[in-house]
């Protein structure tokens, strides 16, 4: 049966499955407004996920065709995947932050092989062994890239402007820009009294930014056309502190479960990343490539048991932490050859 939770005050969550993923599901939130139902995220583009979303909506008396709008916390396919189908079925608008809309546009317009070339080049510079890069070259030659998710994600037709209230009749939902997990990630602050009168400032739809037990992936922002050296981890830590000061009565995340005391969770995550940065700094007593750093970092399983795709994600996360150390003046990057290496200063 489709799992639907009534959070009170015209807010529900629907567990929409993510196929073959340990996260299990995305919590798609339904917000009742005076103009009709609005979804916060939509879930993965998969037939079973679509059926689950439709059944969940139906269980609270809403047909997909009656959805008025879709607000996307960020562009990842487990959040934005079904948005296009919802719009086709209902005529709903889709809203997203401009930075993530730009990612969607780039992905749609670029020749698919460009992304494989970009990833192969990035992994080469990170020091990945040739046997790890070879499958990317093979996929480039075979055209398998066209089967990957997100290549034809729906283009949003409204922009989420940070700090502004969204145009939702009868509701006060304010956008808070929280980059880090993606460049255009947003949390959404429901500036209304908690239905159970819990102390705090309304409720927060936190997307992947703030989760009760999981640390969201913070990797590099992917843009083949932009050589700007960004600092995603710095963006994330700054965003976390803003959310901590907001002190919502309850957090409604996109994975796991709703929880209170956002400030305590923020402190845990800040401490986690500070500990991880300190551990990396100790590793950098000698120059290491991002691949070598990732091999030595602590993950949820030994490196030799981490699947191929997850290793790419791990290397991206290692590099985001290394860039943070460079920005803080604790490490320096050596780009005088390939691969790139980092060393403590």
PDB file of N, CA, C and O in Angstrom, residues 265-327:
ATOM      1  N   UNK A 265      20.384  19.225  14.864  1.00  0.00           N
ATOM      2  CA  UNK A 265      20.844  18.473  13.698  1.00  0.00           C
ATOM      3  C   UNK A 265      21.870  19.278  12.909  1.00  0.00           C
ATOM      4  O   UNK A 265      22.861  18.726  12.408  1.00  0.00           O
ATOM      5  N   UNK A 266      21.657  20.581  12.810  1.00  0.00           N
ATOM      6  CA  UNK A 266      22.630  21.439  12.139  1.00  0.00           C
ATOM      7  C   UNK A 266      23.972  21.378  12.854  1.00  0.00           C
ATOM      8  O   UNK A 266      25.027  21.251  12.218  1.00  0.00           O
ATOM      9  N   UNK A 267      23.965  21.434  14.169  1.00  0.00           N
ATOM     10  CA  UNK A 267      25.222  21.366  14.924  1.00  0.00           C
ATOM     11  C   UNK A 267      25.930  20.031  14.678  1.00  0.00           C
ATOM     12  O   UNK A 267      27.160  19.984  14.533  1.00  0.00           O
ATOM     13  N   UNK A 268      25.174  18.943  14.613  1.00  0.00           N
ATOM     14  CA  UNK A 268      25.775  17.639  14.339  1.00  0.00           C
ATOM     15  C   UNK A 268      26.459  17.620  12.980  1.00  0.00           C
ATOM     16  O   UNK A 268      27.573  17.093  12.834  1.00  0.00           O
ATOM     17  N   UNK A 269      25.799  18.196  11.971  1.00  0.00           N
ATOM     18  CA  UNK A 269      26.356  18.175  10.620  1.00  0.00           C
ATOM     19  C   UNK A 269      27.580  19.086  10.508  1.00  0.00           C
ATOM     20  O   UNK A 269      28.564  18.747   9.839  1.00  0.00           O
ATOM     21  N   UNK A 270      27.537  20.236  11.155  1.00  0.00           N
ATOM     22  CA  UNK A 270      28.702  21.114  11.153  1.00  0.00           C
ATOM     23  C   UNK A 270      29.897  20.421  11.803  1.00  0.00           C
ATOM     24  O   UNK A 270      31.026  20.485  11.297  1.00  0.00           O
ATOM     25  N   UNK A 271      29.646  19.733  12.921  1.00  0.00           N
ATOM     26  CA  UNK A 271      30.724  19.022  13.616  1.00  0.00           C
ATOM     27  C   UNK A 271      31.254  17.873  12.757  1.00  0.00           C
ATOM     28  O   UNK A 271      32.464  17.618  12.711  1.00  0.00           O
ATOM     29  N   UNK A 272      30.349  17.163  12.070  1.00  0.00           N
ATOM     30  CA  UNK A 272      30.758  16.056  11.199  1.00  0.00           C
ATOM     31  C   UNK A 272      31.721  16.536  10.124  1.00  0.00           C
ATOM     32  O   UNK A 272      32.766  15.911   9.881  1.00  0.00           O
ATOM     33  N   UNK A 273      31.388  17.634   9.461  1.00  0.00           N
ATOM     34  CA  UNK A 273      32.242  18.100   8.373  1.00  0.00           C
ATOM     35  C   UNK A 273      33.553  18.677   8.900  1.00  0.00           C
ATOM     36  O   UNK A 273      34.596  18.535   8.251  1.00  0.00           O
ATOM     37  N   UNK A 274      33.533  19.307  10.069  1.00  0.00           N
ATOM     38  CA  UNK A 274      34.777  19.798  10.649  1.00  0.00           C
ATOM     39  C   UNK A 274      35.703  18.632  10.997  1.00  0.00           C
ATOM     40  O   UNK A 274      36.917  18.681  10.762  1.00  0.00           O
ATOM     41  N   UNK A 275      35.109  17.550  11.510  1.00  0.00           N
ATOM     42  CA  UNK A 275      35.896  16.354  11.821  1.00  0.00           C
ATOM     43  C   UNK A 275      36.464  15.737  10.546  1.00  0.00           C
ATOM     44  O   UNK A 275      37.624  15.311  10.509  1.00  0.00           O
ATOM     45  N   UNK A 276      35.660  15.704   9.503  1.00  0.00           N
ATOM     46  CA  UNK A 276      36.128  15.134   8.239  1.00  0.00           C
ATOM     47  C   UNK A 276      37.242  15.979   7.631  1.00  0.00           C
ATOM     48  O   UNK A 276      38.233  15.449   7.120  1.00  0.00           O
ATOM     49  N   UNK A 277      37.111  17.294   7.711  1.00  0.00           N
ATOM     50  CA  UNK A 277      38.172  18.168   7.204  1.00  0.00           C
ATOM     51  C   UNK A 277      39.469  17.961   7.977  1.00  0.00           C
ATOM     52  O   UNK A 277      40.559  17.929   7.384  1.00  0.00           O
ATOM     53  N   UNK A 278      39.364  17.812   9.296  1.00  0.00           N
ATOM     54  CA  UNK A 278      40.565  17.579  10.112  1.00  0.00           C
ATOM     55  C   UNK A 278      41.220  16.255   9.731  1.00  0.00           C
ATOM     56  O   UNK A 278      42.459  16.154   9.656  1.00  0.00           O
ATOM     57  N   UNK A 279      40.416  15.230   9.482  1.00  0.00           N
ATOM     58  CA  UNK A 279      40.960  13.937   9.074  1.00  0.00           C
ATOM     59  C   UNK A 279      41.662  14.011   7.730  1.00  0.00           C
ATOM     60  O   UNK A 279      42.732  13.404   7.532  1.00  0.00           O
ATOM     61  N   UNK A 280      41.083  14.757   6.804  1.00  0.00           N
ATOM     62  CA  UNK A 280      41.714  14.903   5.491  1.00  0.00           C
ATOM     63  C   UNK A 280      43.026  15.669   5.597  1.00  0.00           C
ATOM     64  O   UNK A 280      44.008  15.344   4.913  1.00  0.00           O
ATOM     65  N   UNK A 281      43.030  16.683   6.448  1.00  0.00           N
ATOM     66  CA  UNK A 281      44.248  17.466   6.607  1.00  0.00           C
ATOM     67  C   UNK A 281      45.403  16.579   7.099  1.00  0.00           C
ATOM     68  O   UNK A 281      46.544  16.721   6.652  1.00  0.00           O
ATOM     69  N   UNK A 282      45.094  15.651   7.994  1.00  0.00           N
ATOM     70  CA  UNK A 282      46.127  14.729   8.479  1.00  0.00           C
ATOM     71  C   UNK A 282      46.641  13.837   7.345  1.00  0.00           C
ATOM     72  O   UNK A 282      47.845  13.522   7.285  1.00  0.00           O
ATOM     73  N   UNK A 283      45.759  13.445   6.446  1.00  0.00           N
ATOM     74  CA  UNK A 283      46.181  12.627   5.313  1.00  0.00           C
ATOM     75  C   UNK A 283      47.134  13.377   4.390  1.00  0.00           C
ATOM     76  O   UNK A 283      47.990  12.778   3.731  1.00  0.00           O
ATOM     77  N   UNK A 284      46.964  14.703   4.322  1.00  0.00           N
ATOM     78  CA  UNK A 284      47.705  15.498   3.352  1.00  0.00           C
ATOM     79  C   UNK A 284      49.093  15.893   3.836  1.00  0.00           C
ATOM     80  O   UNK A 284      49.672  16.863   3.347  1.00  0.00           O
ATOM     81  N   UNK A 285      49.649  15.148   4.767  1.00  0.00           N
ATOM     82  CA  UNK A 285      51.053  15.354   5.139  1.00  0.00           C
ATOM     83  C   UNK A 285      51.946  15.106   3.928  1.00  0.00           C
ATOM     84  O   UNK A 285      53.059  15.626   3.834  1.00  0.00           O
ATOM     85  N   UNK A 286      51.459  14.297   3.004  1.00  0.00           N
ATOM     86  CA  UNK A 286      52.135  14.069   1.723  1.00  0.00           C
ATOM     87  C   UNK A 286      51.153  14.405   0.610  1.00  0.00           C
ATOM     88  O   UNK A 286      49.934  14.321   0.801  1.00  0.00           O
ATOM     89  N   UNK A 287      51.634  14.806  -0.567  1.00  0.00           N
ATOM     90  CA  UNK A 287      50.718  15.140  -1.667  1.00  0.00           C
ATOM     91  C   UNK A 287      49.893  13.917  -2.088  1.00  0.00           C
ATOM     92  O   UNK A 287      50.434  12.820  -2.253  1.00  0.00           O
ATOM     93  N   UNK A 288      48.584  14.144  -2.238  1.00  0.00           N
ATOM     94  CA  UNK A 288      47.671  13.080  -2.660  1.00  0.00           C
ATOM     95  C   UNK A 288      46.721  13.629  -3.716  1.00  0.00           C
ATOM     96  O   UNK A 288      46.321  14.796  -3.667  1.00  0.00           O
ATOM     97  N   UNK A 289      46.342  12.767  -4.653  1.00  0.00           N
ATOM     98  CA  UNK A 289      45.309  13.124  -5.621  1.00  0.00           C
ATOM     99  C   UNK A 289      43.935  12.955  -4.965  1.00  0.00           C
ATOM    100  O   UNK A 289      43.801  12.253  -3.954  1.00  0.00           O
ATOM    101  N   UNK A 290      42.886  13.569  -5.529  1.00  0.00           N
ATOM    102  CA  UNK A 290      41.548  13.338  -4.989  1.00  0.00           C
ATOM    103  C   UNK A 290      41.161  11.858  -4.957  1.00  0.00           C
ATOM    104  O   UNK A 290      40.480  11.414  -4.020  1.00  0.00           O
ATOM    105  N   UNK A 291      41.584  11.087  -5.954  1.00  0.00           N
ATOM    106  CA  UNK A 291      41.284   9.650  -5.944  1.00  0.00           C
ATOM    107  C   UNK A 291      41.952   8.975  -4.746  1.00  0.00           C
ATOM    108  O   UNK A 291      41.331   8.180  -4.038  1.00  0.00           O
ATOM    109  N   UNK A 292      43.217   9.285  -4.503  1.00  0.00           N
ATOM    110  CA  UNK A 292      43.925   8.694  -3.366  1.00  0.00           C
ATOM    111  C   UNK A 292      43.289   9.114  -2.039  1.00  0.00           C
ATOM    112  O   UNK A 292      43.198   8.310  -1.104  1.00  0.00           O
ATOM    113  N   UNK A 293      42.842  10.348  -1.965  1.00  0.00           N
ATOM    114  CA  UNK A 293      42.158  10.805  -0.752  1.00  0.00           C
ATOM    115  C   UNK A 293      40.863  10.021  -0.557  1.00  0.00           C
ATOM    116  O   UNK A 293      40.563   9.549   0.548  1.00  0.00           O
ATOM    117  N   UNK A 294      40.074   9.881  -1.619  1.00  0.00           N
ATOM    118  CA  UNK A 294      38.807   9.148  -1.515  1.00  0.00           C
ATOM    119  C   UNK A 294      39.035   7.707  -1.077  1.00  0.00           C
ATOM    120  O   UNK A 294      38.271   7.165  -0.272  1.00  0.00           O
ATOM    121  N   UNK A 295      40.077   7.079  -1.580  1.00  0.00           N
ATOM    122  CA  UNK A 295      40.399   5.705  -1.180  1.00  0.00           C
ATOM    123  C   UNK A 295      40.654   5.596   0.320  1.00  0.00           C
ATOM    124  O   UNK A 295      40.360   4.560   0.932  1.00  0.00           O
ATOM    125  N   UNK A 296      41.189   6.666   0.919  1.00  0.00           N
ATOM    126  CA  UNK A 296      41.576   6.631   2.326  1.00  0.00           C
ATOM    127  C   UNK A 296      40.499   7.173   3.260  1.00  0.00           C
ATOM    128  O   UNK A 296      40.610   7.027   4.483  1.00  0.00           O
ATOM    129  N   UNK A 297      39.475   7.813   2.715  1.00  0.00           N
ATOM    130  CA  UNK A 297      38.402   8.372   3.549  1.00  0.00           C
ATOM    131  C   UNK A 297      37.516   7.260   4.109  1.00  0.00           C
ATOM    132  O   UNK A 297      37.472   6.142   3.573  1.00  0.00           O
ATOM    133  N   UNK A 298      36.798   7.591   5.165  1.00  0.00           N
ATOM    134  CA  UNK A 298      35.888   6.620   5.775  1.00  0.00           C
ATOM    135  C   UNK A 298      34.519   6.727   5.118  1.00  0.00           C
ATOM    136  O   UNK A 298      33.887   7.784   5.131  1.00  0.00           O
ATOM    137  N   UNK A 299      34.056   5.618   4.543  1.00  0.00           N
ATOM    138  CA  UNK A 299      32.736   5.557   3.911  1.00  0.00           C
ATOM    139  C   UNK A 299      31.903   4.514   4.655  1.00  0.00           C
ATOM    140  O   UNK A 299      32.355   3.942   5.654  1.00  0.00           O
ATOM    141  N   UNK A 300      30.726   4.235   4.147  1.00  0.00           N
ATOM    142  CA  UNK A 300      29.859   3.264   4.838  1.00  0.00           C
ATOM    143  C   UNK A 300      30.228   1.820   4.524  1.00  0.00           C
ATOM    144  O   UNK A 300      29.568   0.895   4.998  1.00  0.00           O
ATOM    145  N   UNK A 301      31.279   1.640   3.734  1.00  0.00           N
ATOM    146  CA  UNK A 301      31.806   0.307   3.435  1.00  0.00           C
ATOM    147  C   UNK A 301      33.241   0.466   2.941  1.00  0.00           C
ATOM    148  O   UNK A 301      33.629   1.573   2.550  1.00  0.00           O
ATOM    149  N   UNK A 302      34.034  -0.611   2.945  1.00  0.00           N
ATOM    150  CA  UNK A 302      35.412  -0.508   2.442  1.00  0.00           C
ATOM    151  C   UNK A 302      35.437  -0.093   0.970  1.00  0.00           C
ATOM    152  O   UNK A 302      34.517  -0.396   0.197  1.00  0.00           O
ATOM    153  N   UNK A 303      36.513   0.578   0.575  1.00  0.00           N
ATOM    154  CA  UNK A 303      36.625   1.103  -0.794  1.00  0.00           C
ATOM    155  C   UNK A 303      36.451   0.005  -1.832  1.00  0.00           C
ATOM    156  O   UNK A 303      35.799   0.224  -2.861  1.00  0.00           O
ATOM    157  N   UNK A 304      36.994  -1.172  -1.605  1.00  0.00           N
ATOM    158  CA  UNK A 304      36.906  -2.223  -2.617  1.00  0.00           C
ATOM    159  C   UNK A 304      35.495  -2.788  -2.751  1.00  0.00           C
ATOM    160  O   UNK A 304      35.220  -3.574  -3.658  1.00  0.00           O
ATOM    161  N   UNK A 305      34.574  -2.387  -1.853  1.00  0.00           N
ATOM    162  CA  UNK A 305      33.181  -2.832  -1.946  1.00  0.00           C
ATOM    163  C   UNK A 305      32.252  -1.731  -2.467  1.00  0.00           C
ATOM    164  O   UNK A 305      31.048  -1.949  -2.602  1.00  0.00           O
ATOM    165  N   UNK A 306      32.806  -0.572  -2.751  1.00  0.00           N
ATOM    166  CA  UNK A 306      31.982   0.542  -3.235  1.00  0.00           C
ATOM    167  C   UNK A 306      31.760   0.385  -4.735  1.00  0.00           C
ATOM    168  O   UNK A 306      32.721   0.215  -5.498  1.00  0.00           O
ATOM    169  N   UNK A 307      30.510   0.424  -5.209  1.00  0.00           N
ATOM    170  CA  UNK A 307      30.235   0.233  -6.638  1.00  0.00           C
ATOM    171  C   UNK A 307      30.853   1.339  -7.492  1.00  0.00           C
ATOM    172  O   UNK A 307      31.206   2.425  -7.001  1.00  0.00           O
ATOM    173  N   UNK A 308      30.924   1.059  -8.775  1.00  0.00           N
ATOM    174  CA  UNK A 308      31.588   1.963  -9.723  1.00  0.00           C
ATOM    175  C   UNK A 308      31.036   3.385  -9.637  1.00  0.00           C
ATOM    176  O   UNK A 308      31.794   4.356  -9.454  1.00  0.00           O
ATOM    177  N   UNK A 309      29.728   3.533  -9.809  1.00  0.00           N
ATOM    178  CA  UNK A 309      29.142   4.877  -9.820  1.00  0.00           C
ATOM    179  C   UNK A 309      29.324   5.597  -8.500  1.00  0.00           C
ATOM    180  O   UNK A 309      29.545   6.814  -8.465  1.00  0.00           O
ATOM    181  N   UNK A 310      29.245   4.862  -7.407  1.00  0.00           N
ATOM    182  CA  UNK A 310      29.407   5.475  -6.086  1.00  0.00           C
ATOM    183  C   UNK A 310      30.841   5.959  -5.875  1.00  0.00           C
ATOM    184  O   UNK A 310      31.074   6.911  -5.123  1.00  0.00           O
ATOM    185  N   UNK A 311      31.813   5.307  -6.523  1.00  0.00           N
ATOM    186  CA  UNK A 311      33.191   5.793  -6.425  1.00  0.00           C
ATOM    187  C   UNK A 311      33.325   7.171  -7.077  1.00  0.00           C
ATOM    188  O   UNK A 311      34.047   8.037  -6.572  1.00  0.00           O
ATOM    189  N   UNK A 312      32.629   7.377  -8.190  1.00  0.00           N
ATOM    190  CA  UNK A 312      32.656   8.702  -8.818  1.00  0.00           C
ATOM    191  C   UNK A 312      32.096   9.755  -7.872  1.00  0.00           C
ATOM    192  O   UNK A 312      32.639  10.864  -7.765  1.00  0.00           O
ATOM    193  N   UNK A 313      31.021   9.408  -7.186  1.00  0.00           N
ATOM    194  CA  UNK A 313      30.418  10.339  -6.229  1.00  0.00           C
ATOM    195  C   UNK A 313      31.368  10.591  -5.065  1.00  0.00           C
ATOM    196  O   UNK A 313      31.520  11.725  -4.600  1.00  0.00           O
ATOM    197  N   UNK A 314      32.041   9.530  -4.598  1.00  0.00           N
ATOM    198  CA  UNK A 314      32.973   9.664  -3.478  1.00  0.00           C
ATOM    199  C   UNK A 314      34.139  10.580  -3.845  1.00  0.00           C
ATOM    200  O   UNK A 314      34.571  11.414  -3.035  1.00  0.00           O
ATOM    201  N   UNK A 315      34.661  10.439  -5.052  1.00  0.00           N
ATOM    202  CA  UNK A 315      35.779  11.285  -5.483  1.00  0.00           C
ATOM    203  C   UNK A 315      35.335  12.744  -5.569  1.00  0.00           C
ATOM    204  O   UNK A 315      36.067  13.657  -5.170  1.00  0.00           O
ATOM    205  N   UNK A 316      34.116  12.971  -6.054  1.00  0.00           N
ATOM    206  CA  UNK A 316      33.595  14.336  -6.127  1.00  0.00           C
ATOM    207  C   UNK A 316      33.453  14.934  -4.734  1.00  0.00           C
ATOM    208  O   UNK A 316      33.774  16.106  -4.502  1.00  0.00           O
ATOM    209  N   UNK A 317      33.002  14.131  -3.782  1.00  0.00           N
ATOM    210  CA  UNK A 317      32.872  14.616  -2.405  1.00  0.00           C
ATOM    211  C   UNK A 317      34.248  14.888  -1.797  1.00  0.00           C
ATOM    212  O   UNK A 317      34.439  15.890  -1.085  1.00  0.00           O
ATOM    213  N   UNK A 318      35.223  14.010  -2.063  1.00  0.00           N
ATOM    214  CA  UNK A 318      36.580  14.248  -1.570  1.00  0.00           C
ATOM    215  C   UNK A 318      37.114  15.572  -2.104  1.00  0.00           C
ATOM    216  O   UNK A 318      37.703  16.373  -1.363  1.00  0.00           O
ATOM    217  N   UNK A 319      36.880  15.828  -3.403  1.00  0.00           N
ATOM    218  CA  UNK A 319      37.407  17.046  -3.996  1.00  0.00           C
ATOM    219  C   UNK A 319      36.720  18.290  -3.437  1.00  0.00           C
ATOM    220  O   UNK A 319      37.349  19.340  -3.269  1.00  0.00           O
ATOM    221  N   UNK A 320      35.421  18.191  -3.115  1.00  0.00           N
ATOM    222  CA  UNK A 320      34.736  19.327  -2.497  1.00  0.00           C
ATOM    223  C   UNK A 320      35.356  19.666  -1.148  1.00  0.00           C
ATOM    224  O   UNK A 320      35.532  20.847  -0.799  1.00  0.00           O
ATOM    225  N   UNK A 321      35.715  18.643  -0.376  1.00  0.00           N
ATOM    226  CA  UNK A 321      36.363  18.878   0.919  1.00  0.00           C
ATOM    227  C   UNK A 321      37.777  19.436   0.729  1.00  0.00           C
ATOM    228  O   UNK A 321      38.209  20.313   1.484  1.00  0.00           O
ATOM    229  N   UNK A 322      38.488  18.942  -0.274  1.00  0.00           N
ATOM    230  CA  UNK A 322      39.830  19.456  -0.538  1.00  0.00           C
ATOM    231  C   UNK A 322      39.786  20.930  -0.946  1.00  0.00           C
ATOM    232  O   UNK A 322      40.618  21.739  -0.508  1.00  0.00           O
ATOM    233  N   UNK A 323      38.826  21.293  -1.768  1.00  0.00           N
ATOM    234  CA  UNK A 323      38.694  22.694  -2.155  1.00  0.00           C
ATOM    235  C   UNK A 323      38.414  23.575  -0.935  1.00  0.00           C
ATOM    236  O   UNK A 323      38.886  24.712  -0.858  1.00  0.00           O
ATOM    237  N   UNK A 324      37.635  23.043  -0.005  1.00  0.00           N
ATOM    238  CA  UNK A 324      37.347  23.812   1.207  1.00  0.00           C
ATOM    239  C   UNK A 324      38.627  24.051   2.004  1.00  0.00           C
ATOM    240  O   UNK A 324      38.851  25.159   2.519  1.00  0.00           O
ATOM    241  N   UNK A 325      39.463  23.031   2.128  1.00  0.00           N
ATOM    242  CA  UNK A 325      40.730  23.187   2.850  1.00  0.00           C
ATOM    243  C   UNK A 325      41.620  24.225   2.178  1.00  0.00           C
ATOM    244  O   UNK A 325      42.289  25.016   2.849  1.00  0.00           O
ATOM    245  N   UNK A 326      41.626  24.240   0.838  1.00  0.00           N
ATOM    246  CA  UNK A 326      42.410  25.241   0.112  1.00  0.00           C
ATOM    247  C   UNK A 326      41.874  26.633   0.398  1.00  0.00           C
ATOM    248  O   UNK A 326      42.642  27.573   0.677  1.00  0.00           O
ATOM    249  N   UNK A 327      40.563  26.796   0.363  1.00  0.00           N
ATOM    250  CA  UNK A 327      39.973  28.112   0.602  1.00  0.00           C
ATOM    251  C   UNK A 327      40.248  28.600   2.018  1.00  0.00           C
ATOM    252  O   UNK A 327      40.406  29.800   2.261  1.00  0.00           O
TER     253      UNK A 327
END
